[in-house]
mmCIF file with all atom_site columns, C-alpha atoms in Angstrom:
data_model
loop_
_atom_site.group_PDB
_atom_site.id
_atom_site.type_symbol
_atom_site.label_atom_id
_atom_site.label_alt_id
_atom_site.label_comp_id
_atom_site.label_asym_id
_atom_site.label_entity_id
_atom_site.label_seq_id
_atom_site.pdbx_PDB_ins_code
_atom_site.Cartn_x
_atom_site.Cartn_y
_atom_site.Cartn_z
_atom_site.occupancy
_atom_site.B_iso_or_equiv
_atom_site.pdbx_formal_charge
_atom_site.auth_seq_id
_atom_site.auth_comp_id
_atom_site.auth_asym_id
_atom_site.auth_atom_id
_atom_site.pdbx_PDB_model_num
ATOM 1   C CA . PRO A 1 1   ? 122.774 98.660  136.142 1.00 43.00 ? 143 PRO A CA 1
ATOM 2   C CA . ASN A 1 2   ? 121.094 100.516 133.268 1.00 42.00 ? 144 ASN A CA 1
ATOM 3   C CA . PRO A 1 3   ? 119.180 103.434 134.433 1.00 42.00 ? 145 PRO A CA 1
ATOM 4   C CA . ASN A 1 4   ? 116.707 103.436 131.424 1.00 40.00 ? 146 ASN A CA 1
ATOM 5   C CA . PRO A 1 5   ? 115.905 99.650  130.934 1.00 43.00 ? 147 PRO A CA 1
ATOM 6   C CA . ASP A 1 6   ? 113.592 98.558  128.264 1.00 44.00 ? 148 ASP A CA 1
ATOM 7   C CA . ARG A 1 7   ? 110.232 98.540  129.083 1.00 43.00 ? 149 ARG A CA 1
ATOM 8   C CA . GLU A 1 8   ? 107.106 96.160  128.181 1.00 46.00 ? 150 GLU A CA 1
ATOM 9   C CA . PHE A 1 9   ? 103.806 96.392  128.359 1.00 40.00 ? 151 PHE A CA 1
ATOM 10  C CA . ARG A 1 10  ? 100.530 94.793  127.114 1.00 43.00 ? 152 ARG A CA 1
ATOM 11  C CA . ASP A 1 11  ? 98.233  96.166  124.599 1.00 36.00 ? 153 ASP A CA 1
ATOM 12  C CA . ASN A 1 12  ? 94.601  95.825  124.771 1.00 37.00 ? 154 ASN A CA 1
ATOM 13  C CA . ASN A 1 13  ? 94.812  92.428  123.004 1.00 41.00 ? 155 ASN A CA 1
ATOM 14  C CA . GLY A 1 14  ? 97.184  90.864  125.751 1.00 46.00 ? 156 GLY A CA 1
ATOM 15  C CA . GLU A 1 15  ? 100.018 91.126  123.090 1.00 44.00 ? 157 GLU A CA 1
ATOM 16  C CA . ARG A 1 16  ? 103.845 91.929  123.965 1.00 45.00 ? 158 ARG A CA 1
ATOM 17  C CA . VAL A 1 17  ? 105.026 95.545  122.961 1.00 42.00 ? 159 VAL A CA 1
ATOM 18  C CA . VAL A 1 18  ? 108.513 96.353  123.793 1.00 43.00 ? 160 VAL A CA 1
ATOM 19  C CA . LEU A 1 19  ? 109.499 100.270 124.505 1.00 38.00 ? 161 LEU A CA 1
ATOM 20  C CA . LYS A 1 20  ? 112.918 100.635 124.044 1.00 41.00 ? 162 LYS A CA 1
ATOM 21  C CA . SER A 1 21  ? 115.227 103.403 125.961 1.00 40.00 ? 163 SER A CA 1
ATOM 22  C CA . ARG A 1 22  ? 116.871 105.050 123.310 1.00 39.00 ? 164 ARG A CA 1
ATOM 23  C CA . ASP A 1 23  ? 117.582 108.284 125.714 1.00 40.00 ? 165 ASP A CA 1
ATOM 24  C CA . SER A 1 24  ? 117.073 109.492 129.342 1.00 31.00 ? 166 SER A CA 1
ATOM 25  C CA . HIS A 1 25  ? 113.930 111.567 127.883 1.00 36.00 ? 167 HIS A CA 1
ATOM 26  C CA . ARG A 1 26  ? 111.411 109.143 125.782 1.00 44.00 ? 168 ARG A CA 1
ATOM 27  C CA . HIS A 1 27  ? 111.000 105.411 125.733 1.00 46.00 ? 169 HIS A CA 1
ATOM 28  C CA . LYS A 1 28  ? 110.749 104.811 121.978 1.00 51.00 ? 170 LYS A CA 1
ATOM 29  C CA . PHE A 1 29  ? 108.275 102.193 120.262 1.00 58.00 ? 171 PHE A CA 1
ATOM 30  C CA . VAL A 1 30  ? 110.241 99.421  118.635 1.00 53.00 ? 172 VAL A CA 1
ATOM 31  C CA . PRO A 1 31  ? 107.579 97.112  116.960 1.00 59.00 ? 173 PRO A CA 1
ATOM 32  C CA . ASP A 1 32  ? 108.310 93.724  115.328 1.00 73.00 ? 174 ASP A CA 1
ATOM 33  C CA . LYS A 1 33  ? 110.872 94.660  112.225 1.00 77.00 ? 175 LYS A CA 1
ATOM 34  C CA . HIS A 1 34  ? 107.835 92.763  110.290 1.00 81.00 ? 176 HIS A CA 1
ATOM 35  C CA . SER A 1 35  ? 104.941 94.404  111.332 1.00 91.00 ? 177 SER A CA 1
ATOM 36  C CA . PRO A 1 36  ? 103.340 97.290  109.170 1.00 95.00 ? 178 PRO A CA 1
ATOM 37  C CA . ILE A 1 37  ? 102.316 100.654 111.100 1.00 96.00 ? 179 ILE A CA 1
ATOM 38  C CA . ILE A 1 38  ? 99.530  102.582 110.803 1.00 97.00 ? 180 ILE A CA 1
ATOM 39  C CA . ILE A 1 39  ? 99.002  105.919 112.419 1.00 97.00 ? 181 ILE A CA 1
ATOM 40  C CA . VAL A 1 40  ? 95.880  107.597 113.735 1.00 97.00 ? 182 VAL A CA 1
ATOM 41  C CA . PRO A 1 41  ? 95.173  110.889 115.047 1.00 95.00 ? 183 PRO A CA 1
ATOM 42  C CA . SER A 1 42  ? 95.372  111.568 118.924 1.00 93.00 ? 184 SER A CA 1
ATOM 43  C CA . ALA A 1 43  ? 92.773  113.762 119.397 1.00 91.00 ? 185 ALA A CA 1
ATOM 44  C CA . SER A 1 44  ? 90.097  112.219 121.413 1.00 86.00 ? 186 SER A CA 1
ATOM 45  C CA . SER A 1 45  ? 87.335  114.040 118.956 1.00 89.00 ? 187 SER A CA 1
ATOM 46  C CA . SER A 1 46  ? 88.797  112.394 115.810 1.00 94.00 ? 188 SER A CA 1
ATOM 47  C CA . LEU A 1 47  ? 86.307  109.642 114.255 1.00 96.00 ? 189 LEU A CA 1
ATOM 48  C CA . LEU A 1 48  ? 89.132  106.862 114.377 1.00 97.00 ? 190 LEU A CA 1
ATOM 49  C CA . THR A 1 49  ? 91.466  106.623 117.245 1.00 96.00 ? 191 THR A CA 1
ATOM 50  C CA . LEU A 1 50  ? 93.351  104.011 119.059 1.00 96.00 ? 192 LEU A CA 1
ATOM 51  C CA . TYR A 1 51  ? 90.170  102.964 121.162 1.00 95.00 ? 193 TYR A CA 1
ATOM 52  C CA . ASN A 1 52  ? 88.346  101.977 118.102 1.00 96.00 ? 194 ASN A CA 1
ATOM 53  C CA . VAL A 1 53  ? 90.301  101.257 115.062 1.00 97.00 ? 195 VAL A CA 1
ATOM 54  C CA . LYS A 1 54  ? 90.475  97.653  115.674 1.00 96.00 ? 196 LYS A CA 1
ATOM 55  C CA . GLN A 1 55  ? 86.852  97.276  116.145 1.00 95.00 ? 197 GLN A CA 1
ATOM 56  C CA . PHE A 1 56  ? 86.769  99.222  112.684 1.00 97.00 ? 198 PHE A CA 1
ATOM 57  C CA . LEU A 1 57  ? 89.274  97.790  110.470 1.00 97.00 ? 199 LEU A CA 1
ATOM 58  C CA . GLU A 1 58  ? 89.334  94.412  111.819 1.00 96.00 ? 200 GLU A CA 1
ATOM 59  C CA . GLY A 1 59  ? 85.693  93.905  113.177 1.00 95.00 ? 201 GLY A CA 1
ATOM 60  C CA . LYS A 1 60  ? 84.587  96.003  110.217 1.00 96.00 ? 202 LYS A CA 1
ATOM 61  C CA . SER A 1 61  ? 81.989  97.692  112.183 1.00 95.00 ? 203 SER A CA 1
ATOM 62  C CA . TYR A 1 62  ? 82.091  101.590 113.370 1.00 96.00 ? 204 TYR A CA 1
ATOM 63  C CA . LEU A 1 63  ? 81.751  102.425 117.156 1.00 95.00 ? 205 LEU A CA 1
ATOM 64  C CA . PRO A 1 64  ? 82.311  105.938 118.233 1.00 94.00 ? 206 PRO A CA 1
ATOM 65  C CA . SER A 1 65  ? 85.497  106.009 120.560 1.00 93.00 ? 207 SER A CA 1
ATOM 66  C CA . ARG A 1 66  ? 83.398  107.842 123.297 1.00 91.00 ? 208 ARG A CA 1
ATOM 67  C CA . GLU A 1 67  ? 81.257  104.403 123.852 1.00 92.00 ? 209 GLU A CA 1
ATOM 68  C CA . ILE A 1 68  ? 84.706  102.250 124.140 1.00 90.00 ? 210 ILE A CA 1
ATOM 69  C CA . ARG A 1 69  ? 86.219  104.892 126.780 1.00 88.00 ? 211 ARG A CA 1
ATOM 70  C CA . ARG A 1 70  ? 83.012  104.376 128.862 1.00 89.00 ? 212 ARG A CA 1
ATOM 71  C CA . GLN A 1 71  ? 84.049  100.553 129.192 1.00 87.00 ? 213 GLN A CA 1
ATOM 72  C CA . THR A 1 72  ? 87.860  101.341 129.170 1.00 85.00 ? 214 THR A CA 1
ATOM 73  C CA . PRO A 1 73  ? 88.684  104.454 130.068 1.00 82.00 ? 215 PRO A CA 1
ATOM 74  C CA . LYS A 1 74  ? 92.436  104.112 129.777 1.00 87.00 ? 216 LYS A CA 1
ATOM 75  C CA . LYS A 1 75  ? 93.959  104.713 126.385 1.00 88.00 ? 217 LYS A CA 1
ATOM 76  C CA . PRO A 1 76  ? 96.269  101.702 125.175 1.00 89.00 ? 218 PRO A CA 1
ATOM 77  C CA . LYS A 1 77  ? 99.710  102.688 124.160 1.00 90.00 ? 219 LYS A CA 1
ATOM 78  C CA . ALA A 1 78  ? 99.039  100.866 120.871 1.00 93.00 ? 220 ALA A CA 1
ATOM 79  C CA . VAL A 1 79  ? 96.630  98.235  119.071 1.00 94.00 ? 221 VAL A CA 1
ATOM 80  C CA . HIS A 1 80  ? 97.175  95.319  116.704 1.00 94.00 ? 222 HIS A CA 1
ATOM 81  C CA . VAL A 1 81  ? 95.083  94.808  113.791 1.00 96.00 ? 223 VAL A CA 1
ATOM 82  C CA . LYS A 1 82  ? 94.884  91.709  111.849 1.00 94.00 ? 224 LYS A CA 1
ATOM 83  C CA . HIS A 1 83  ? 94.041  91.173  108.118 1.00 94.00 ? 225 HIS A CA 1
ATOM 84  C CA . LYS A 1 84  ? 94.269  88.154  105.939 1.00 91.00 ? 226 LYS A CA 1
ATOM 85  C CA . SER A 1 85  ? 97.568  88.047  103.737 1.00 87.00 ? 227 SER A CA 1
ATOM 86  C CA . GLU A 1 86  ? 96.545  87.671  100.015 1.00 82.00 ? 228 GLU A CA 1
ATOM 87  C CA . ARG A 1 87  ? 99.739  85.955  99.245  1.00 81.00 ? 229 ARG A CA 1
ATOM 88  C CA . ASN A 1 88  ? 99.003  83.192  101.826 1.00 82.00 ? 230 ASN A CA 1
ATOM 89  C CA . PRO A 1 89  ? 95.302  83.347  102.947 1.00 81.00 ? 231 PRO A CA 1
ATOM 90  C CA . ASN A 1 90  ? 96.325  81.095  106.118 1.00 86.00 ? 232 ASN A CA 1
ATOM 91  C CA . LYS A 1 91  ? 98.287  83.807  107.370 1.00 89.00 ? 233 LYS A CA 1
ATOM 92  C CA . GLN A 1 92  ? 97.581  87.085  108.713 1.00 91.00 ? 234 GLN A CA 1
ATOM 93  C CA . ILE A 1 93  ? 99.236  90.317  108.836 1.00 91.00 ? 235 ILE A CA 1
ATOM 94  C CA . ARG A 1 94  ? 99.470  92.107  111.889 1.00 93.00 ? 236 ARG A CA 1
ATOM 95  C CA . TYR A 1 95  ? 99.649  95.701  111.662 1.00 95.00 ? 237 TYR A CA 1
ATOM 96  C CA . VAL A 1 96  ? 100.649 97.952  114.702 1.00 95.00 ? 238 VAL A CA 1
ATOM 97  C CA . VAL A 1 97  ? 98.317  100.869 115.301 1.00 96.00 ? 239 VAL A CA 1
ATOM 98  C CA . ILE A 1 98  ? 99.714  104.190 117.092 1.00 95.00 ? 240 ILE A CA 1
ATOM 99  C CA . ASP A 1 99  ? 98.969  107.568 117.586 1.00 95.00 ? 241 ASP A CA 1
ATOM 100 C CA . ASP A 1 100 ? 102.123 109.105 118.875 1.00 93.00 ? 242 ASP A CA 1
ATOM 101 C CA . PRO A 1 101 ? 105.068 109.521 115.756 1.00 92.00 ? 243 PRO A CA 1
ATOM 102 C CA . ARG A 1 102 ? 107.455 110.763 118.041 1.00 89.00 ? 244 ARG A CA 1
ATOM 103 C CA . ARG A 1 103 ? 107.748 107.304 119.488 1.00 87.00 ? 245 ARG A CA 1
ATOM 104 C CA . LEU A 1 104 ? 109.154 105.945 116.506 1.00 89.00 ? 246 LEU A CA 1
ATOM 105 C CA . THR A 1 105 ? 112.774 105.825 115.800 1.00 85.00 ? 247 THR A CA 1
ATOM 106 C CA . TYR A 1 106 ? 114.327 106.684 112.348 1.00 82.00 ? 248 TYR A CA 1
ATOM 107 C CA . GLU A 1 107 ? 114.546 103.000 111.506 1.00 84.00 ? 249 GLU A CA 1
ATOM 108 C CA . ASP A 1 108 ? 110.790 102.267 112.445 1.00 89.00 ? 250 ASP A CA 1
ATOM 109 C CA . TRP A 1 109 ? 109.368 104.794 109.890 1.00 90.00 ? 251 TRP A CA 1
ATOM 110 C CA . ASN A 1 110 ? 110.472 102.040 107.364 1.00 90.00 ? 252 ASN A CA 1
ATOM 111 C CA . GLN A 1 111 ? 107.287 100.068 108.583 1.00 93.00 ? 253 GLN A CA 1
ATOM 112 C CA . VAL A 1 112 ? 104.836 103.323 108.485 1.00 95.00 ? 254 VAL A CA 1
ATOM 113 C CA . VAL A 1 113 ? 102.533 102.361 105.698 1.00 96.00 ? 255 VAL A CA 1
ATOM 114 C CA . ALA A 1 114 ? 99.503  104.396 106.460 1.00 97.00 ? 256 ALA A CA 1
ATOM 115 C CA . VAL A 1 115 ? 98.522  107.581 108.359 1.00 97.00 ? 257 VAL A CA 1
ATOM 116 C CA . PHE A 1 116 ? 94.937  108.792 108.839 1.00 98.00 ? 258 PHE A CA 1
ATOM 117 C CA . VAL A 1 117 ? 94.747  112.493 108.903 1.00 96.00 ? 259 VAL A CA 1
ATOM 118 C CA . THR A 1 118 ? 92.339  115.085 110.166 1.00 95.00 ? 260 THR A CA 1
ATOM 119 C CA . GLY A 1 119 ? 93.405  117.909 107.679 1.00 93.00 ? 261 GLY A CA 1
ATOM 120 C CA . ALA A 1 120 ? 95.425  119.647 109.959 1.00 91.00 ? 262 ALA A CA 1
ATOM 121 C CA . GLU A 1 121 ? 99.071  120.155 108.739 1.00 88.00 ? 263 GLU A CA 1
ATOM 122 C CA . TRP A 1 122 ? 100.527 120.141 112.332 1.00 89.00 ? 264 TRP A CA 1
ATOM 123 C CA . GLN A 1 123 ? 99.930  116.531 112.511 1.00 90.00 ? 265 GLN A CA 1
ATOM 124 C CA . LEU A 1 124 ? 102.521 116.089 109.814 1.00 89.00 ? 266 LEU A CA 1
ATOM 125 C CA . SER A 1 125 ? 104.961 118.105 111.659 1.00 86.00 ? 267 SER A CA 1
ATOM 126 C CA . TYR A 1 126 ? 106.428 114.979 113.696 1.00 85.00 ? 268 TYR A CA 1
ATOM 127 C CA . PHE A 1 127 ? 107.369 112.861 110.378 1.00 87.00 ? 269 PHE A CA 1
ATOM 128 C CA . PRO A 1 128 ? 111.252 112.405 109.916 1.00 84.00 ? 270 PRO A CA 1
ATOM 129 C CA . PHE A 1 129 ? 111.526 113.682 106.210 1.00 77.00 ? 271 PHE A CA 1
ATOM 130 C CA . LYS A 1 130 ? 113.669 116.466 105.192 1.00 72.00 ? 272 LYS A CA 1
ATOM 131 C CA . ASN A 1 131 ? 110.731 118.613 103.899 1.00 72.00 ? 273 ASN A CA 1
ATOM 132 C CA . PRO A 1 132 ? 107.759 116.889 106.000 1.00 73.00 ? 274 PRO A CA 1
ATOM 133 C CA . LYS A 1 133 ? 105.004 118.757 103.297 1.00 86.00 ? 275 LYS A CA 1
ATOM 134 C CA . PRO A 1 134 ? 101.921 116.718 102.462 1.00 90.00 ? 276 PRO A CA 1
ATOM 135 C CA . LYS A 1 135 ? 103.502 116.071 99.007  1.00 88.00 ? 277 LYS A CA 1
ATOM 136 C CA . GLU A 1 136 ? 106.378 114.294 100.196 1.00 88.00 ? 278 GLU A CA 1
ATOM 137 C CA . VAL A 1 137 ? 104.360 112.557 103.147 1.00 92.00 ? 279 VAL A CA 1
ATOM 138 C CA . PHE A 1 138 ? 101.735 111.159 100.897 1.00 94.00 ? 280 PHE A CA 1
ATOM 139 C CA . SER A 1 139 ? 103.985 109.805 98.305  1.00 92.00 ? 281 SER A CA 1
ATOM 140 C CA . ARG A 1 140 ? 105.978 107.885 100.678 1.00 92.00 ? 282 ARG A CA 1
ATOM 141 C CA . ILE A 1 141 ? 102.987 106.604 102.970 1.00 96.00 ? 283 ILE A CA 1
ATOM 142 C CA . CYS A 1 142 ? 99.591  105.835 102.243 1.00 97.00 ? 284 CYS A CA 1
ATOM 143 C CA . GLY A 1 143 ? 97.222  108.753 103.623 1.00 97.00 ? 285 GLY A CA 1
ATOM 144 C CA . PHE A 1 144 ? 93.644  108.268 104.682 1.00 98.00 ? 286 PHE A CA 1
ATOM 145 C CA . HIS A 1 145 ? 90.807  110.362 105.966 1.00 97.00 ? 287 HIS A CA 1
ATOM 146 C CA . LEU A 1 146 ? 87.839  109.135 107.589 1.00 97.00 ? 288 LEU A CA 1
ATOM 147 C CA . ASN A 1 147 ? 84.740  111.641 107.385 1.00 96.00 ? 289 ASN A CA 1
ATOM 148 C CA . MET A 1 148 ? 81.094  111.314 108.473 1.00 95.00 ? 290 MET A CA 1
ATOM 149 C CA . LYS A 1 149 ? 78.619  111.534 105.826 1.00 94.00 ? 291 LYS A CA 1
ATOM 150 C CA . GLY A 1 150 ? 77.006  114.943 105.326 1.00 92.00 ? 292 GLY A CA 1
ATOM 151 C CA . GLU A 1 151 ? 79.725  116.866 107.156 1.00 93.00 ? 293 GLU A CA 1
ATOM 152 C CA . THR A 1 152 ? 82.500  118.932 105.308 1.00 92.00 ? 294 THR A CA 1
ATOM 153 C CA . PRO A 1 153 ? 86.055  118.126 105.675 1.00 93.00 ? 295 PRO A CA 1
ATOM 154 C CA . LYS A 1 154 ? 88.714  120.747 106.028 1.00 93.00 ? 296 LYS A CA 1
ATOM 155 C CA . LYS A 1 155 ? 90.054  122.415 103.038 1.00 94.00 ? 297 LYS A CA 1
ATOM 156 C CA . ASN A 1 156 ? 93.266  120.570 102.998 1.00 94.00 ? 298 ASN A CA 1
ATOM 157 C CA . ILE A 1 157 ? 91.610  117.058 102.542 1.00 96.00 ? 299 ILE A CA 1
ATOM 158 C CA . GLY A 1 158 ? 90.253  118.331 99.096  1.00 93.00 ? 300 GLY A CA 1
ATOM 159 C CA . VAL A 1 159 ? 93.773  118.733 97.956  1.00 94.00 ? 301 VAL A CA 1
ATOM 160 C CA . TRP A 1 160 ? 95.965  116.169 99.670  1.00 95.00 ? 302 TRP A CA 1
ATOM 161 C CA . ASN A 1 161 ? 96.532  112.829 97.887  1.00 95.00 ? 303 ASN A CA 1
ATOM 162 C CA . VAL A 1 162 ? 94.778  111.043 100.610 1.00 97.00 ? 304 VAL A CA 1
ATOM 163 C CA . LYS A 1 163 ? 92.119  108.523 100.186 1.00 97.00 ? 305 LYS A CA 1
ATOM 164 C CA . LYS A 1 164 ? 88.710  109.558 101.416 1.00 97.00 ? 306 LYS A CA 1
ATOM 165 C CA . LEU A 1 165 ? 86.485  107.340 103.558 1.00 97.00 ? 307 LEU A CA 1
ATOM 166 C CA . GLU A 1 166 ? 83.169  107.941 104.628 1.00 96.00 ? 308 GLU A CA 1
ATOM 167 C CA . ILE A 1 167 ? 80.790  106.298 107.333 1.00 96.00 ? 309 ILE A CA 1
ATOM 168 C CA . GLY A 1 168 ? 77.167  107.154 107.874 1.00 93.00 ? 310 GLY A CA 1
ATOM 169 C CA . GLN A 1 169 ? 74.811  106.984 110.919 1.00 90.00 ? 311 GLN A CA 1
ATOM 170 C CA . GLN A 1 170 ? 73.890  103.591 110.088 1.00 90.00 ? 312 GLN A CA 1
ATOM 171 C CA . ARG A 1 171 ? 76.176  100.617 110.144 1.00 90.00 ? 313 ARG A CA 1
ATOM 172 C CA . TYR A 1 172 ? 75.357  99.036  106.806 1.00 91.00 ? 314 TYR A CA 1
ATOM 173 C CA . GLY A 1 173 ? 78.195  100.552 104.826 1.00 94.00 ? 315 GLY A CA 1
ATOM 174 C CA . ASP A 1 174 ? 80.594  100.162 107.158 1.00 96.00 ? 316 ASP A CA 1
ATOM 175 C CA . LYS A 1 175 ? 82.076  97.044  105.400 1.00 96.00 ? 317 LYS A CA 1
ATOM 176 C CA . GLU A 1 176 ? 82.372  98.582  102.198 1.00 97.00 ? 318 GLU A CA 1
ATOM 177 C CA . THR A 1 177 ? 84.107  101.648 103.604 1.00 97.00 ? 319 THR A CA 1
ATOM 178 C CA . VAL A 1 178 ? 86.780  99.190  105.421 1.00 97.00 ? 320 VAL A CA 1
ATOM 179 C CA . TYR A 1 179 ? 86.780  96.977  102.070 1.00 97.00 ? 321 TYR A CA 1
ATOM 180 C CA . ALA A 1 180 ? 87.957  100.412 100.255 1.00 97.00 ? 322 ALA A CA 1
ATOM 181 C CA . PHE A 1 181 ? 90.605  100.803 103.023 1.00 98.00 ? 323 PHE A CA 1
ATOM 182 C CA . TRP A 1 182 ? 92.080  97.560  102.580 1.00 97.00 ? 324 TRP A CA 1
ATOM 183 C CA . GLN A 1 183 ? 91.888  97.831  98.555  1.00 96.00 ? 325 GLN A CA 1
ATOM 184 C CA . THR A 1 184 ? 93.854  101.107 98.618  1.00 97.00 ? 326 THR A CA 1
ATOM 185 C CA . LEU A 1 185 ? 96.463  100.151 101.225 1.00 97.00 ? 327 LEU A CA 1
ATOM 186 C CA . ILE A 1 186 ? 97.418  97.051  99.988  1.00 95.00 ? 328 ILE A CA 1
ATOM 187 C CA . PRO A 1 187 ? 98.790  97.650  96.404  1.00 94.00 ? 329 PRO A CA 1
ATOM 188 C CA . PHE A 1 188 ? 100.455 100.617 98.136  1.00 96.00 ? 330 PHE A CA 1
ATOM 189 C CA . GLN A 1 189 ? 101.909 98.704  100.432 1.00 94.00 ? 331 GLN A CA 1
ATOM 190 C CA . LYS A 1 190 ? 102.951 95.746  97.937  1.00 92.00 ? 332 LYS A CA 1
ATOM 191 C CA . ALA A 1 191 ? 104.610 98.500  95.916  1.00 93.00 ? 333 ALA A CA 1
ATOM 192 C CA . ARG A 1 192 ? 106.305 100.588 98.175  1.00 93.00 ? 334 ARG A CA 1
ATOM 193 C CA . PHE A 1 193 ? 107.060 97.963  101.118 1.00 92.00 ? 335 PHE A CA 1
ATOM 194 C CA . PRO A 1 194 ? 107.773 94.803  99.656  1.00 88.00 ? 336 PRO A CA 1
ATOM 195 C CA . HIS A 1 195 ? 109.427 93.607  102.895 1.00 84.00 ? 337 HIS A CA 1
ATOM 196 C CA . LEU A 1 196 ? 106.270 94.191  104.872 1.00 85.00 ? 338 LEU A CA 1
ATOM 197 C CA . TYR A 1 197 ? 104.011 92.193  102.117 1.00 71.00 ? 339 TYR A CA 1
ATOM 198 C CA . ILE A 1 198 ? 103.626 88.942  103.569 1.00 66.00 ? 340 ILE A CA 1
#
């Protein structure tokens, strides 16, 4: 028998995700080959995490991760975010969101369309490019940074080619911020990842 069989789990939406066993040390994440991938920070202190990304990008309302963790302490391995297709309004594009790029195989990186960064360069060190420097990374992948209004982002955010998004203490501006995210990502995805532009 195979000592490292494929492993399945259900994400927080109850949807099936398969972890493919590619080696004896790590179960790699293999999403649907038509699903675009978004990477968010893994640090619990980040404004956007696996806990609250669905509520923000799909629900268009920001809720701090700590509030969701009180109800659901166990962090999901992945979440699915749906967005209405511009080509066919009757369809929705399903994005897979993860926070550990080490789980991706080389082939999976052909589906990574966006990454939220904190400004720390080590966050890019797991990206499988020949030269994983910000200039190359953000020419291949659409970069975003989410910041709280009134707070100063890290110095790198000012020089990296990333879209800066802001949220405030009040929720009335959340929809506008999420709209700016999709208005930036979709044209980039259409140009760089036409096979994922459904």
